[in-house]
Amino acid sequence: MFTDSHCHLNFPELADNIHAIREDMAKAQVTRALVISTTLERFPEVHGLATQFDNFWATVGVHPDNEGVQEPTLDDLLSRAQLPKVVGIGETGLDYYRLGERTVADMEWQRERFRVHIRASRESSKPLIIHTRSASEDTLRLMREEQAGTGAGGAGGVMHCFTESLEVAEAAMEMGFYISFSGIVTFKNARELQAVARAVPLERMLIETDSPYLAPVPKRGKTNEPGFVRHVAEFLADLKEVPLMTLADATTRNFRTLFGIPAPL
């Protein structure tokens, strides 16, 4: 019924409780989850979860915030992208939120890392999972320059844990990208984001937890987990004034379409 399109089940807050997490997913009718890679060093953990459980899938990528880790080459990403149940490239993108004493110009290493991921997506024909924070202009620019969009022959992808403006969402959707909403959309102070969610059509929408972070209302403050994505769906269904089943069906269908995952028999 529901699909968590972005979670980090190998993170220490969740890794030791996988069976309980899966039980909670079943109770909440969350039938699928995509486990997201953030470093090459820990990719084996991510891939191991996908191969161990039939309703988990994996991605390969290095998060833009991660410094002091193995820098991914194109071959690193492409070789892992061919492994069973690896369906996407990322989490990748740009994040200028914690510059400190650095300038945007100093973040060229991050922009180059993003370019490598986009090229891996194009060559593997697997969609991108994009993180952007305080960097939407450069994120969209690099997406266009590297032809990440489906209309330019790229594989498209998803703008995950979306918190940007409607204009950014529209620009991404024009390139064939989906917009994914996390528990942030349920927060009382997220009025602008809620307006964006009203405007994003169901056929371009995904839902996620980004667990173990950002638990939605009414679980805010707790360790997030995939079963909580149902609360994101319930909030969005009310916000968009559609039946819960309609939103569940649409977001799960979008997930299967984007990542090439067949419907269950």
Short mmCIF file of C-alpha atoms in Angstrom, two decimals:
data_model
loop_
_atom_site.label_atom_id
_atom_site.label_comp_id
_atom_site.label_asym_id
_atom_site.label_seq_id
_atom_site.Cartn_x
_atom_site.Cartn_y
_atom_site.Cartn_z
CA MET A 1 0.00 0.00 0.00
CA PHE A 2 2.54 2.62 1.17
CA THR A 3 6.15 2.93 0.00
CA ASP A 4 9.00 4.60 1.88
CA SER A 5 11.10 5.91 -0.99
CA HIS A 6 14.05 7.03 1.15
CA CYS A 7 15.39 5.59 4.40
CA HIS A 8 18.73 4.80 6.05
CA LEU A 9 18.19 1.43 7.68
CA ASN A 10 21.91 0.76 8.01
CA PHE A 11 22.38 3.73 10.32
CA PRO A 12 23.09 2.73 13.94
CA GLU A 13 19.77 4.05 15.25
CA LEU A 14 17.96 1.39 13.16
CA ALA A 15 20.42 -1.32 12.11
CA ASP A 16 20.00 -3.48 15.21
CA ASN A 17 16.20 -3.46 15.05
CA ILE A 18 15.47 -4.49 11.46
CA HIS A 19 13.05 -7.29 12.30
CA ALA A 20 11.02 -5.08 14.66
CA ILE A 21 11.06 -2.32 12.06
CA ARG A 22 9.74 -4.74 9.46
CA GLU A 23 6.95 -5.82 11.80
CA ASP A 24 5.99 -2.19 12.31
CA MET A 25 6.02 -1.67 8.55
CA ALA A 26 3.62 -4.57 8.07
CA LYS A 27 1.25 -3.21 10.73
CA ALA A 28 1.26 0.21 9.01
CA GLN A 29 0.80 -1.37 5.56
CA VAL A 30 4.15 -0.05 4.35
CA THR A 31 5.05 -2.70 1.82
CA ARG A 32 8.29 -1.38 0.25
CA ALA A 33 11.35 0.66 1.19
CA LEU A 34 14.36 2.03 -0.63
CA VAL A 35 17.55 1.95 1.46
CA ILE A 36 19.82 4.85 0.53
CA SER A 37 23.60 4.83 0.26
CA THR A 38 25.59 7.76 1.68
CA THR A 39 29.18 6.43 1.45
CA LEU A 40 30.96 3.76 -0.54
CA GLU A 41 32.45 2.40 2.68
CA ARG A 42 29.00 1.50 3.99
CA PHE A 43 27.41 0.56 0.69
CA PRO A 44 27.79 -3.20 1.50
CA GLU A 45 25.45 -2.71 4.47
CA VAL A 46 22.87 -0.98 2.27
CA HIS A 47 23.12 -3.59 -0.45
CA GLY A 48 23.02 -6.40 2.10
CA LEU A 49 19.64 -5.24 3.39
CA ALA A 50 18.25 -5.12 -0.15
CA THR A 51 19.42 -8.62 -0.97
CA GLN A 52 18.27 -10.04 2.36
CA PHE A 53 14.67 -8.80 2.13
CA ASP A 54 12.48 -9.04 -0.94
CA ASN A 55 10.70 -5.71 -0.37
CA PHE A 56 13.86 -3.61 0.13
CA TRP A 57 15.91 -2.05 -2.66
CA ALA A 58 19.19 -0.12 -2.61
CA THR A 59 21.01 2.81 -4.18
CA VAL A 60 24.70 3.65 -4.53
CA GLY A 61 26.13 7.09 -3.89
CA VAL A 62 28.03 9.46 -1.62
CA HIS A 63 26.11 12.19 0.21
CA PRO A 64 27.25 15.76 -0.51
CA ASP A 65 27.82 16.46 3.19
CA ASN A 66 30.26 13.55 3.65
CA GLU A 67 33.88 14.65 3.71
CA GLY A 68 36.90 12.50 4.48
CA VAL A 69 35.35 9.48 2.80
CA GLN A 70 36.21 7.57 -0.37
CA GLU A 71 35.56 9.88 -3.29
CA PRO A 72 33.44 8.03 -5.87
CA THR A 73 34.73 7.63 -9.39
CA LEU A 74 32.44 6.98 -12.31
CA ASP A 75 33.60 3.35 -12.37
CA ASP A 76 32.92 2.99 -8.62
CA LEU A 77 29.31 3.98 -9.12
CA LEU A 78 28.73 2.10 -12.36
CA SER A 79 30.13 -1.18 -11.08
CA ARG A 80 27.93 -1.12 -7.98
CA ALA A 81 24.91 0.07 -9.97
CA GLN A 82 24.94 -3.25 -11.84
CA LEU A 83 24.55 -5.32 -8.68
CA PRO A 84 21.19 -7.00 -8.00
CA LYS A 85 18.50 -4.74 -6.51
CA VAL A 86 20.51 -1.52 -6.91
CA VAL A 87 17.94 0.74 -8.57
CA GLY A 88 19.24 4.30 -8.21
CA ILE A 89 22.26 6.62 -7.99
CA GLY A 90 22.63 8.71 -4.85
CA GLU A 91 22.01 10.23 -2.44
CA THR A 92 23.80 13.01 -4.27
CA GLY A 93 23.42 16.73 -4.84
CA LEU A 94 24.61 19.97 -3.24
CA ASP A 95 24.45 21.29 0.31
CA TYR A 96 25.68 24.79 1.13
CA TYR A 97 23.93 24.95 4.50
CA ARG A 98 27.05 24.39 6.63
CA LEU A 99 29.67 26.43 4.81
CA GLY A 100 31.25 27.77 7.99
CA GLU A 101 34.18 29.93 6.94
CA ARG A 102 34.09 28.54 3.39
CA THR A 103 32.50 30.22 0.39
CA VAL A 104 30.31 28.72 -2.30
CA ALA A 105 33.35 28.86 -4.58
CA ASP A 106 35.17 26.57 -2.15
CA MET A 107 32.56 23.85 -2.73
CA GLU A 108 33.73 22.95 -6.23
CA TRP A 109 34.62 19.48 -4.93
CA GLN A 110 30.96 18.99 -4.06
CA ARG A 111 29.82 20.15 -7.48
CA GLU A 112 32.27 17.81 -9.18
CA ARG A 113 31.02 14.90 -7.05
CA PHE A 114 27.47 15.72 -8.13
CA ARG A 115 28.54 15.75 -11.79
CA VAL A 116 30.08 12.29 -11.42
CA HIS A 117 26.80 10.96 -10.00
CA ILE A 118 24.77 12.48 -12.83
CA ARG A 119 27.08 10.91 -15.38
CA ALA A 120 26.73 7.54 -13.64
CA SER A 121 22.97 7.92 -13.77
CA ARG A 122 23.04 8.62 -17.49
CA GLU A 123 25.39 5.73 -18.27
CA SER A 124 23.56 3.21 -16.07
CA SER A 125 20.06 4.50 -16.97
CA LYS A 126 19.24 4.52 -13.25
CA PRO A 127 17.53 7.52 -11.65
CA LEU A 128 19.13 10.05 -9.33
CA ILE A 129 18.21 10.64 -5.70
CA ILE A 130 18.97 14.34 -5.24
CA HIS A 131 19.59 16.21 -2.00
CA THR A 132 19.65 19.99 -2.22
CA ARG A 133 19.89 22.43 0.68
CA SER A 134 20.62 26.14 0.35
CA ALA A 135 21.89 25.33 -3.14
CA SER A 136 18.86 25.02 -5.41
CA GLU A 137 20.16 27.38 -8.12
CA ASP A 138 23.41 25.46 -8.57
CA THR A 139 21.61 22.13 -8.22
CA LEU A 140 19.27 22.92 -11.10
CA ARG A 141 22.10 24.39 -13.15
CA LEU A 142 24.21 21.25 -12.88
CA MET A 143 21.20 19.05 -13.61
CA ARG A 144 20.70 20.98 -16.84
CA GLU A 145 24.38 21.15 -17.78
CA GLU A 146 24.87 17.42 -17.26
CA GLN A 147 21.51 16.60 -18.89
CA ALA A 148 20.02 14.73 -15.95
CA GLY A 149 16.47 15.24 -17.20
CA THR A 150 14.51 12.59 -19.04
CA GLY A 151 13.92 14.88 -21.99
CA ALA A 152 17.67 15.21 -22.46
CA GLY A 153 18.22 11.46 -22.42
CA GLY A 154 18.94 11.20 -18.72
CA ALA A 155 17.23 8.84 -16.30
CA GLY A 156 15.52 11.56 -14.27
CA GLY A 157 15.05 10.91 -10.59
CA VAL A 158 13.63 12.39 -7.42
CA MET A 159 14.19 15.56 -5.41
CA HIS A 160 14.18 13.90 -2.01
CA CYS A 161 13.01 15.39 1.30
CA PHE A 162 11.84 18.43 -0.63
CA THR A 163 11.88 21.78 1.21
CA GLU A 164 12.38 24.24 -1.65
CA SER A 165 9.99 26.60 -3.43
CA LEU A 166 7.29 25.72 -5.93
CA GLU A 167 9.45 27.28 -8.64
CA VAL A 168 12.25 24.80 -7.87
CA ALA A 169 9.76 21.93 -7.85
CA GLU A 170 8.34 23.00 -11.19
CA ALA A 171 11.81 23.29 -12.72
CA ALA A 172 12.67 19.78 -11.52
CA MET A 173 9.37 18.35 -12.76
CA GLU A 174 9.97 19.92 -16.16
CA MET A 175 13.12 17.80 -16.32
CA GLY A 176 11.11 14.68 -15.51
CA PHE A 177 11.87 14.51 -11.79
CA TYR A 178 9.54 13.49 -8.99
CA ILE A 179 9.12 15.47 -5.76
CA SER A 180 9.32 13.54 -2.49
CA PHE A 181 7.85 14.77 0.78
CA SER A 182 9.07 13.69 4.21
CA GLY A 183 7.78 14.23 7.73
CA ILE A 184 8.78 17.90 7.47
CA VAL A 185 5.58 18.59 5.54
CA THR A 186 3.55 17.64 8.66
CA PHE A 187 5.27 20.21 10.89
CA LYS A 188 3.14 23.16 12.02
CA ASN A 189 5.68 25.73 10.79
CA ALA A 190 5.91 24.19 7.30
CA ARG A 191 3.15 26.31 5.74
CA GLU A 192 5.12 27.23 2.61
CA LEU A 193 6.09 23.61 2.02
CA GLN A 194 2.48 22.53 2.49
CA ALA A 195 1.47 24.98 -0.22
CA VAL A 196 4.04 23.37 -2.52
CA ALA A 197 2.65 19.92 -1.71
CA ARG A 198 -0.85 21.07 -2.62
CA ALA A 199 0.43 22.20 -6.01
CA VAL A 200 2.55 19.15 -6.90
CA PRO A 201 0.35 16.74 -8.88
CA LEU A 202 -0.11 13.22 -7.54
CA GLU A 203 1.51 11.76 -10.64
CA ARG A 204 4.81 13.48 -9.72
CA MET A 205 4.78 12.83 -5.96
CA LEU A 206 6.64 10.37 -3.72
CA ILE A 207 6.64 9.98 0.06
CA GLU A 208 9.50 9.11 2.37
CA THR A 209 10.73 9.07 5.95
CA ASP A 210 14.46 9.89 5.58
CA SER A 211 14.61 7.76 8.72
CA PRO A 212 16.06 7.74 11.29
CA TYR A 213 15.53 11.50 11.05
CA LEU A 214 12.56 13.88 10.76
CA ALA A 215 9.79 11.78 12.29
CA PRO A 216 6.39 13.13 11.22
CA VAL A 217 3.64 14.41 13.46
CA PRO A 218 2.37 12.64 15.62
CA LYS A 219 5.73 10.84 16.10
CA ARG A 220 7.87 13.97 16.08
CA GLY A 221 10.85 13.69 18.42
CA LYS A 222 11.04 9.92 18.12
CA THR A 223 13.48 7.89 16.05
CA ASN A 224 11.92 7.77 12.62
CA GLU A 225 11.34 4.47 10.80
CA PRO A 226 9.69 3.37 7.54
CA GLY A 227 6.37 2.50 9.17
CA PHE A 228 5.91 6.18 9.99
CA VAL A 229 5.61 7.05 6.29
CA ARG A 230 1.92 6.27 6.65
CA HIS A 231 1.58 9.48 8.71
CA VAL A 232 3.13 11.48 5.87
CA ALA A 233 0.63 9.92 3.48
CA GLU A 234 -2.32 10.62 5.75
CA PHE A 235 -1.30 14.26 6.13
CA LEU A 236 -0.83 14.74 2.39
CA ALA A 237 -4.12 13.05 1.57
CA ASP A 238 -5.92 15.46 3.90
CA LEU A 239 -3.94 18.41 2.54
CA LYS A 240 -4.79 17.55 -1.07
CA GLU A 241 -8.34 16.47 -0.21
CA VAL A 242 -8.04 13.04 -1.80
CA PRO A 243 -8.79 9.59 -0.34
CA LEU A 244 -5.84 8.01 1.45
CA MET A 245 -5.95 5.02 -0.89
CA THR A 246 -5.68 7.35 -3.89
CA LEU A 247 -2.52 8.93 -2.54
CA ALA A 248 -1.08 5.55 -1.51
CA ASP A 249 -1.73 4.04 -4.92
CA ALA A 250 -0.31 7.04 -6.79
CA THR A 251 2.91 7.33 -4.78
CA THR A 252 3.56 3.58 -4.89
CA ARG A 253 2.89 3.48 -8.64
CA ASN A 254 5.26 6.43 -9.10
CA PHE A 255 7.93 4.62 -7.11
CA ARG A 256 7.61 1.49 -9.22
CA THR A 257 7.67 3.50 -12.44
CA LEU A 258 10.70 5.58 -11.50
CA PHE A 259 12.84 2.71 -10.23
CA GLY A 260 11.62 0.01 -12.61
CA ILE A 261 10.17 -2.20 -9.90
CA PRO A 262 7.38 -4.52 -11.07
CA ALA A 263 4.08 -4.75 -9.26
CA PRO A 264 3.73 -7.81 -7.02
CA LEU A 265 1.98 -10.82 -8.52
#
